[in-house]
Amino acid sequence: MAGSDRAAEAPTAPASPAAAPDAVKILIAGGFGVGKTTMVGSVSEIAPLRTEEPLTAAGLDVDDLAGIAEKRATTVALDFGRIGIGRELVLYLFGTPGQQRFWFMWNDLAIGALGAVVLIDVRRPESSFAAIDFFERRGIPFVVGVNGFHGRHPYPAEEIREALALPEHVQVLLCDARERTSCRDVLIALIDQLIDAAAGAAAS
């Protein structure tokens, strides 16, 4: 039958294209030598962009190497990486420079950021006070990742919270910046916090 032929020849509707995943900008911040570059490199699914330069004698008077005498290079602009969380979410990670002389870049890097991870080194917690203050003043949600150098965590999370005078809503998470799974768990904790905050705002 002619009608049947026309039905058989009718083109099928094209499949709907898959929706692009949502993209979220996250900062990885903290003091000089706390592991920001290491964290971005450990968790990124692409080869990370790094802007590291060797430490030289010219910086001896301005770069505090107490507790990190083995450090040989430093980030002078930013680190950049990318990681997918499931199929619906892509995180763009921007690691901030740690030395005070490069802090002027933080304001530009923070534009469009939905949240941050503040890494701390328990050997030098004071090195990350400025990062905590930066995000508190701007109302940018953050979690604190306690980087266990050499795989050691000598202090429990609650003791670190008290030492940093952090409010209860700020999560303190023990991690290892060298380990992909550990870094991913910190990022997921931050994303869960952002989702909860958005849901609470929508309900109010």
Coordinates of N, CA and C in Angstrom, one line a residue:
M1 N 0.8 -1.2 0.0 CA 0.0 0.0 0.0 C 0.9 1.2 0.0
A2 N 0.4 2.3 -0.7 CA 1.2 3.5 -0.8 C 1.4 4.1 0.5
G3 N 0.3 4.1 1.4 CA 0.5 4.7 2.7 C 1.6 4.0 3.5
S4 N 1.6 2.6 3.4 CA 2.6 1.9 4.1 C 4.0 2.2 3.6
D5 N 4.1 2.4 2.3 CA 5.5 2.7 1.8 C 5.9 4.0 2.3
R6 N 5.0 5.0 2.3 CA 5.4 6.4 2.8 C 5.8 6.3 4.3
A7 N 5.1 5.5 5.1 CA 5.4 5.3 6.5 C 6.8 4.7 6.6
A8 N 7.0 3.7 5.8 CA 8.3 3.0 5.9 C 9.5 3.9 5.5
E9 N 9.2 4.8 4.6 CA 10.3 5.7 4.1 C 10.4 7.0 5.0
A10 N 9.5 7.2 5.9 CA 9.6 8.4 6.7 C 10.9 8.4 7.5
P11 N 11.6 9.5 7.5 CA 12.9 9.6 8.3 C 12.6 9.5 9.8
T12 N 13.4 8.9 10.5 CA 13.3 8.9 12.0 C 13.8 10.2 12.5
A13 N 13.2 10.6 13.6 CA 13.6 11.9 14.3 C 15.0 11.7 14.9
P14 N 15.8 12.8 14.7 CA 17.2 12.7 15.2 C 17.1 12.6 16.7
A15 N 18.1 11.9 17.3 CA 18.2 11.7 18.7 C 18.5 13.1 19.3
S16 N 17.9 13.4 20.5 CA 18.2 14.6 21.2 C 19.7 14.6 21.7
P17 N 20.4 15.7 21.4 CA 21.7 15.8 21.8 C 21.8 15.8 23.3
A18 N 22.9 15.1 23.8 CA 23.1 15.1 25.3 C 23.3 16.5 25.8
A19 N 22.7 16.8 26.9 CA 22.9 18.1 27.5 C 24.4 18.3 28.0
A20 N 24.9 19.5 27.8 CA 26.3 19.7 28.2 C 26.3 19.8 29.7
P21 N 27.4 19.3 30.3 CA 27.4 19.3 31.8 C 27.6 20.7 32.3
D22 N 27.1 21.0 33.5 CA 27.3 22.3 34.1 C 28.7 22.4 34.5
A23 N 29.2 23.6 34.4 CA 30.6 23.9 34.7 C 30.7 24.8 36.0
V24 N 31.6 24.5 36.9 CA 31.7 25.3 38.1 C 33.1 25.6 38.3
K25 N 33.4 26.9 38.7 CA 34.7 27.3 39.0 C 35.0 27.2 40.4
I26 N 36.1 26.6 40.8 CA 36.5 26.3 42.2 C 38.0 26.8 42.3
L27 N 38.2 27.5 43.4 CA 39.6 28.0 43.7 C 40.3 27.0 44.7
I28 N 41.5 26.7 44.5 CA 42.4 26.0 45.4 C 43.4 27.0 46.0
A29 N 43.2 27.4 47.3 CA 43.9 28.5 47.8 C 44.7 28.0 49.1
G30 N 45.5 28.9 49.6 CA 46.2 28.7 50.8 C 47.6 29.4 50.8
G31 N 48.4 29.1 51.8 CA 49.7 29.8 51.9 C 50.7 29.2 51.0
F32 N 51.9 29.7 51.1 CA 53.0 29.3 50.3 C 53.5 27.9 50.7
G33 N 53.5 27.0 49.7 CA 54.0 25.7 49.9 C 53.1 24.7 50.6
V34 N 51.8 25.0 50.6 CA 50.9 24.1 51.3 C 50.4 22.9 50.5
G35 N 50.7 22.9 49.1 CA 50.3 21.8 48.3 C 49.3 22.0 47.3
K36 N 49.0 23.3 46.9 CA 48.0 23.7 46.0 C 48.3 23.1 44.6
T37 N 49.5 23.3 44.1 CA 49.9 22.8 42.8 C 49.8 21.3 42.7
T38 N 50.2 20.6 43.8 CA 50.2 19.2 43.9 C 48.7 18.7 43.8
M39 N 47.8 19.4 44.6 CA 46.4 18.9 44.6 C 45.8 19.1 43.2
V40 N 46.0 20.2 42.5 CA 45.5 20.4 41.2 C 46.0 19.3 40.2
G41 N 47.3 19.0 40.3 CA 47.9 18.0 39.4 C 47.4 16.6 39.7
S42 N 47.1 16.3 41.0 CA 46.7 15.0 41.4 C 45.3 14.6 40.9
V43 N 44.4 15.6 40.9 CA 43.0 15.4 40.7 C 42.6 15.7 39.2
S44 N 43.4 16.5 38.5 CA 42.9 16.9 37.2 C 42.9 15.8 36.2
E45 N 41.9 15.8 35.4 CA 41.8 14.8 34.3 C 42.5 15.2 33.0
I46 N 43.0 16.4 33.0 CA 43.8 16.9 31.9 C 45.2 17.2 32.4
A47 N 46.1 17.3 31.5 CA 47.5 17.8 32.0 C 47.3 19.2 32.5
P48 N 47.6 19.4 33.8 CA 47.4 20.8 34.4 C 48.3 21.8 33.8
L49 N 47.7 23.0 33.7 CA 48.5 24.2 33.3 C 49.2 24.7 34.6
R50 N 50.5 24.9 34.5 CA 51.2 25.4 35.7 C 52.1 26.6 35.3
T51 N 52.2 27.5 36.2 CA 53.1 28.7 36.0 C 54.1 28.7 37.1
E52 N 54.9 27.7 37.2 CA 55.9 27.6 38.2 C 57.2 28.2 37.7
E53 N 57.9 28.8 38.6 CA 59.3 29.3 38.3 C 60.2 28.9 39.5
P54 N 61.5 28.7 39.2 CA 62.4 28.3 40.2 C 62.6 29.4 41.3
L55 N 62.7 28.9 42.5 CA 63.0 29.9 43.6 C 64.5 30.3 43.4
T56 N 64.8 31.6 43.6 CA 66.1 32.1 43.4 C 66.6 32.9 44.6
A57 N 67.9 33.2 44.6 CA 68.4 34.0 45.7 C 67.7 35.3 45.8
A58 N 67.2 35.8 44.7 CA 66.5 37.2 44.8 C 65.3 37.2 45.7
G59 N 64.7 36.0 45.9 CA 63.5 35.9 46.7 C 63.8 35.6 48.2
L60 N 65.0 35.4 48.6 CA 65.3 35.0 49.9 C 64.7 35.9 51.0
D61 N 64.7 37.2 50.7 CA 64.2 38.1 51.7 C 62.7 38.2 51.8
V62 N 62.0 37.6 50.8 CA 60.5 37.8 50.8 C 59.8 36.5 50.9
D63 N 60.4 35.4 50.5 CA 59.8 34.0 50.6 C 60.2 33.3 51.8
D64 N 59.2 33.1 52.7 CA 59.5 32.4 54.0 C 59.5 30.9 53.7
L65 N 60.7 30.3 53.8 CA 60.8 28.8 53.6 C 60.9 28.0 54.9
A66 N 60.5 28.6 56.0 CA 60.5 27.9 57.2 C 59.6 26.7 57.1
G67 N 60.1 25.5 57.4 CA 59.4 24.3 57.3 C 59.2 23.7 56.0
I68 N 59.7 24.4 54.9 CA 59.6 23.9 53.5 C 60.9 24.2 52.8
A69 N 62.0 24.0 53.5 CA 63.3 24.3 52.9 C 63.6 23.5 51.7
E70 N 62.9 22.4 51.5 CA 63.2 21.6 50.3 C 62.5 22.1 49.0
K71 N 61.6 23.1 49.2 CA 60.9 23.7 48.0 C 61.8 24.3 47.0
R72 N 61.6 24.0 45.8 CA 62.5 24.5 44.7 C 61.8 25.4 43.7
A73 N 60.5 25.4 43.6 CA 59.8 26.2 42.6 C 58.5 26.7 43.3
T74 N 57.9 27.8 42.7 CA 56.7 28.4 43.2 C 55.8 28.8 42.1
T75 N 54.5 28.8 42.3 CA 53.5 29.3 41.4 C 53.5 30.8 41.4
V76 N 53.7 31.4 40.2 CA 53.7 32.9 40.1 C 52.4 33.5 39.5
A77 N 51.5 32.6 38.9 CA 50.3 33.2 38.4 C 49.1 32.3 38.8
L78 N 49.0 31.1 38.3 CA 47.9 30.2 38.7 C 48.3 28.8 38.2
D79 N 47.5 27.8 38.8 CA 47.5 26.5 38.3 C 46.1 26.3 37.8
F80 N 45.9 25.4 36.7 CA 44.6 25.2 36.2 C 44.4 23.7 35.9
G81 N 43.3 23.1 36.3 CA 43.0 21.8 36.0 C 41.5 21.6 35.8
R82 N 41.1 20.4 35.5 CA 39.7 20.1 35.2 C 39.3 18.7 35.7
I83 N 38.2 18.5 36.3 CA 37.7 17.2 36.7 C 36.2 17.1 36.6
G84 N 35.7 16.0 36.1 CA 34.3 15.7 36.0 C 33.8 15.0 37.2
I85 N 32.7 15.5 37.8 CA 32.0 14.8 38.9 C 30.7 14.2 38.3
G86 N 30.7 12.9 38.1 CA 29.6 12.2 37.4 C 29.6 12.7 36.0
R87 N 28.4 12.7 35.3 CA 28.2 13.1 34.0 C 27.6 14.5 33.8
E88 N 27.2 15.0 35.0 CA 26.5 16.3 34.9 C 27.3 17.5 35.3
L89 N 28.5 17.3 35.9 CA 29.2 18.4 36.5 C 30.7 18.4 36.1
V90 N 31.2 19.5 35.7 CA 32.6 19.7 35.5 C 33.1 20.8 36.4
L91 N 34.2 20.5 37.1 CA 34.8 21.5 37.9 C 36.1 22.0 37.2
Y92 N 36.2 23.3 37.1 CA 37.4 24.0 36.7 C 38.2 24.5 37.9
L93 N 39.3 24.0 38.1 CA 40.1 24.3 39.3 C 41.2 25.3 39.0
F94 N 41.2 26.3 39.8 CA 42.2 27.4 39.7 C 43.0 27.5 41.0
G95 N 44.3 27.1 40.9 CA 45.1 27.2 42.1 C 45.8 28.6 42.2
T96 N 45.7 29.2 43.4 CA 46.2 30.6 43.5 C 47.6 30.6 43.9
P97 N 48.3 31.6 43.6 CA 49.7 31.8 44.1 C 49.7 32.0 45.6
G98 N 50.8 31.5 46.2 CA 50.8 31.6 47.7 C 51.5 32.7 48.3
Q99 N 52.6 33.3 47.6 CA 53.3 34.3 48.3 C 52.6 35.6 48.3
Q100 N 52.8 36.4 49.3 CA 52.1 37.7 49.5 C 52.3 38.6 48.3
R101 N 53.4 38.6 47.6 CA 53.7 39.5 46.5 C 52.8 39.2 45.3
F102 N 52.2 38.0 45.3 CA 51.3 37.7 44.2 C 49.8 37.7 44.6
W103 N 49.5 38.1 45.8 CA 48.1 38.1 46.2 C 47.2 39.0 45.4
F104 N 47.7 40.0 44.8 CA 46.9 40.9 44.0 C 46.1 40.2 42.9
M105 N 46.6 39.0 42.5 CA 45.9 38.2 41.5 C 44.6 37.5 42.1
W106 N 44.5 37.4 43.4 CA 43.4 36.6 43.9 C 42.0 37.2 43.6
N107 N 41.9 38.5 43.6 CA 40.7 39.2 43.3 C 40.2 38.8 41.9
D108 N 41.1 38.8 40.9 CA 40.7 38.4 39.5 C 40.4 36.9 39.4
L109 N 41.1 36.1 40.1 CA 40.9 34.6 40.1 C 39.6 34.3 40.8
A110 N 39.1 35.1 41.7 CA 37.9 34.8 42.4 C 36.6 35.2 41.7
I111 N 36.8 35.9 40.6 CA 35.6 36.3 39.8 C 34.9 35.1 39.2
G112 N 33.7 34.9 39.6 CA 32.9 33.7 39.0 C 33.1 32.5 39.8
A113 N 33.9 32.5 40.8 CA 34.1 31.2 41.6 C 32.9 31.0 42.5
L114 N 32.4 29.8 42.6 CA 31.3 29.4 43.4 C 31.8 28.9 44.8
G115 N 33.0 28.5 44.9 CA 33.5 28.0 46.2 C 35.0 27.8 46.1
A116 N 35.6 27.4 47.3 CA 37.0 27.3 47.3 C 37.4 26.2 48.3
V117 N 38.6 25.6 48.1 CA 39.2 24.7 49.1 C 40.4 25.5 49.6
V118 N 40.5 25.7 50.9 CA 41.7 26.3 51.5 C 42.5 25.2 52.1
L119 N 43.7 25.0 51.5 CA 44.6 24.0 52.0 C 45.5 24.6 53.1
I120 N 45.7 23.8 54.2 CA 46.6 24.2 55.2 C 47.6 23.1 55.5
D121 N 48.8 23.6 56.0 CA 49.8 22.7 56.4 C 49.9 22.9 58.0
V122 N 49.6 21.8 58.7 CA 49.5 21.9 60.2 C 50.9 22.3 60.8
R123 N 51.9 22.2 60.0 CA 53.2 22.7 60.5 C 53.3 24.2 60.5
R124 N 52.5 24.8 59.6 CA 52.5 26.3 59.5 C 51.1 26.8 59.2
P125 N 50.2 26.5 60.2 CA 48.8 26.9 59.9 C 48.6 28.4 59.7
E126 N 49.5 29.2 60.2 CA 49.3 30.7 60.1 C 49.5 31.1 58.6
S127 N 50.1 30.2 57.8 CA 50.3 30.6 56.4 C 49.0 30.7 55.6
S128 N 48.0 30.1 56.1 CA 46.7 30.1 55.4 C 45.6 31.0 56.0
F129 N 46.0 31.7 57.1 CA 45.0 32.6 57.7 C 44.5 33.7 56.7
A130 N 45.4 34.2 55.8 CA 45.0 35.2 54.8 C 44.0 34.6 53.8
A131 N 44.1 33.4 53.4 CA 43.1 32.8 52.5 C 41.8 32.6 53.2
I132 N 41.8 32.1 54.4 CA 40.5 32.0 55.1 C 39.8 33.4 55.3
D133 N 40.6 34.4 55.6 CA 40.0 35.7 55.7 C 39.5 36.2 54.4
F134 N 40.2 35.9 53.3 CA 39.8 36.4 52.0 C 38.4 35.9 51.6
F135 N 38.2 34.6 51.8 CA 36.9 34.0 51.4 C 35.8 34.4 52.4
E136 N 36.1 34.5 53.7 CA 35.1 35.0 54.7 C 34.6 36.4 54.4
R137 N 35.5 37.3 54.0 CA 35.1 38.6 53.7 C 34.3 38.8 52.5
R138 N 34.5 37.9 51.5 CA 33.8 38.0 50.3 C 32.5 37.1 50.2
G139 N 32.3 36.3 51.3 CA 31.1 35.5 51.3 C 31.2 34.3 50.4
I140 N 32.4 33.9 50.0 CA 32.6 32.7 49.1 C 32.7 31.5 50.0
P141 N 31.8 30.5 49.8 CA 31.8 29.3 50.6 C 33.1 28.5 50.4
F142 N 33.6 27.9 51.5 CA 34.9 27.2 51.3 C 34.9 26.0 52.3
V143 N 35.7 25.1 52.1 CA 36.1 24.0 53.0 C 37.6 24.1 53.2
V144 N 38.0 23.5 54.4 CA 39.4 23.5 54.7 C 39.9 22.1 54.5
G145 N 41.0 21.9 53.7 CA 41.6 20.7 53.5 C 42.9 20.7 54.3
V146 N 43.1 19.7 55.2 CA 44.3 19.6 56.0 C 45.3 18.7 55.3
N147 N 46.3 19.2 54.6 CA 47.2 18.4 53.8 C 48.1 17.6 54.7
G148 N 48.1 16.3 54.7 CA 48.9 15.5 55.5 C 50.2 15.2 54.8
F149 N 51.2 16.0 55.1 CA 52.5 15.9 54.5 C 53.1 14.5 55.0
H150 N 53.7 13.8 54.0 CA 54.3 12.5 54.3 C 53.2 11.5 54.8
G151 N 51.9 11.8 54.5 CA 50.9 10.9 54.9 C 50.5 10.9 56.3
R152 N 51.0 11.9 57.1 CA 50.7 12.0 58.5 C 49.7 13.1 58.9
H153 N 48.8 12.8 59.8 CA 47.9 13.7 60.3 C 48.0 13.7 61.9
P154 N 48.8 14.5 62.4 CA 49.0 14.5 63.9 C 47.9 15.0 64.7
Y155 N 47.0 15.8 64.1 CA 45.9 16.4 64.9 C 44.5 16.1 64.3
P156 N 43.5 15.8 65.1 CA 42.2 15.6 64.6 C 41.6 16.8 64.0
A157 N 40.6 16.7 63.2 CA 39.9 17.8 62.5 C 39.4 18.8 63.5
E158 N 38.7 18.4 64.5 CA 38.1 19.3 65.5 C 39.1 20.2 66.2
E159 N 40.3 19.6 66.5 CA 41.3 20.4 67.1 C 41.9 21.4 66.2
I160 N 42.0 21.1 64.9 CA 42.4 22.1 63.9 C 41.4 23.2 63.7
R161 N 40.1 22.8 63.8 CA 39.0 23.8 63.7 C 39.1 24.8 64.8
E162 N 39.4 24.4 66.0 CA 39.5 25.3 67.2 C 40.7 26.2 67.0
A163 N 41.9 25.6 66.5 CA 43.1 26.4 66.4 C 42.9 27.5 65.3
L164 N 42.1 27.2 64.3 CA 41.8 28.2 63.2 C 40.6 29.1 63.5
A165 N 39.9 28.8 64.6 CA 38.8 29.6 65.0 C 37.7 29.6 63.9
L166 N 37.5 28.4 63.4 CA 36.5 28.3 62.3 C 35.1 28.0 62.8
P167 N 34.1 28.6 62.2 CA 32.7 28.3 62.6 C 32.3 26.9 62.3
E168 N 31.2 26.4 62.9 CA 30.8 25.0 62.7 C 30.5 24.7 61.3
H169 N 29.9 25.6 60.5 CA 29.5 25.3 59.2 C 30.6 25.1 58.2
V170 N 31.8 25.5 58.6 CA 33.0 25.3 57.7 C 33.6 23.9 57.9
Q171 N 33.5 23.0 56.9 CA 34.0 21.7 57.0 C 35.6 21.6 57.1
V172 N 36.1 20.8 57.9 CA 37.5 20.6 58.0 C 37.8 19.1 57.7
L173 N 38.5 18.9 56.6 CA 38.7 17.6 56.1 C 40.2 17.2 56.0
L174 N 40.5 16.0 56.5 CA 41.9 15.6 56.4 C 42.1 15.0 55.0
C175 N 43.2 15.3 54.4 CA 43.5 14.9 53.0 C 44.9 14.7 52.8
D176 N 45.2 14.2 51.6 CA 46.6 14.1 51.1 C 46.6 14.6 49.7
A177 N 47.3 15.8 49.5 CA 47.3 16.4 48.2 C 47.9 15.6 47.1
R178 N 48.6 14.5 47.4 CA 49.2 13.6 46.4 C 48.3 12.6 45.9
E179 N 47.2 12.4 46.6 CA 46.3 11.3 46.3 C 45.0 11.8 45.6
R180 N 44.8 11.2 44.4 CA 43.6 11.7 43.6 C 42.3 11.5 44.4
T181 N 42.1 10.3 44.9 CA 40.8 10.0 45.6 C 40.6 10.9 46.8
S182 N 41.7 11.2 47.5 CA 41.6 12.1 48.7 C 41.2 13.5 48.3
C183 N 41.8 14.0 47.2 CA 41.5 15.3 46.7 C 40.0 15.4 46.2
R184 N 39.6 14.3 45.5 CA 38.3 14.3 44.9 C 37.2 14.3 46.0
D185 N 37.5 13.6 47.1 CA 36.6 13.6 48.2 C 36.4 15.0 48.8
V186 N 37.5 15.8 48.9 CA 37.4 17.2 49.4 C 36.5 18.0 48.5
L187 N 36.7 17.9 47.2 CA 35.9 18.6 46.2 C 34.5 18.2 46.2
I188 N 34.2 16.9 46.4 CA 32.8 16.5 46.5 C 32.1 17.1 47.7
A189 N 32.9 17.1 48.8 CA 32.3 17.7 50.1 C 32.0 19.2 49.8
L190 N 32.8 19.9 49.1 CA 32.5 21.3 48.8 C 31.3 21.4 47.9
I191 N 31.2 20.6 46.9 CA 30.0 20.6 46.0 C 28.7 20.3 46.7
D192 N 28.8 19.3 47.6 CA 27.6 19.0 48.4 C 27.2 20.2 49.3
Q193 N 28.2 20.9 49.8 CA 27.9 22.1 50.6 C 27.2 23.2 49.8
L194 N 27.7 23.4 48.5 CA 27.1 24.4 47.6 C 25.7 24.0 47.2
I195 N 25.4 22.7 47.0 CA 24.1 22.2 46.6 C 23.1 22.4 47.8
D196 N 23.6 22.1 49.0 CA 22.7 22.3 50.2 C 22.4 23.8 50.4
A197 N 23.4 24.6 50.2 CA 23.1 26.1 50.4 C 22.1 26.6 49.3
A198 N 22.3 26.1 48.1 CA 21.4 26.5 47.0 C 20.0 26.1 47.3
A199 N 19.8 24.8 47.7 CA 18.5 24.3 48.0 C 17.9 25.0 49.2
G200 N 18.7 25.4 50.2 CA 18.1 26.2 51.3 C 17.7 27.5 50.9
A201 N 18.4 28.2 50.0 CA 18.1 29.5 49.5 C 16.8 29.4 48.7
A202 N 16.6 28.4 47.9 CA 15.4 28.2 47.1 C 14.2 28.0 47.9
A203 N 14.4 27.3 49.0 CA 13.2 27.0 49.9 C 12.8 28.1 50.7
S204 N 13.7 29.1 50.9 CA 13.3 30.2 51.9 C 12.5 31.3 51.1

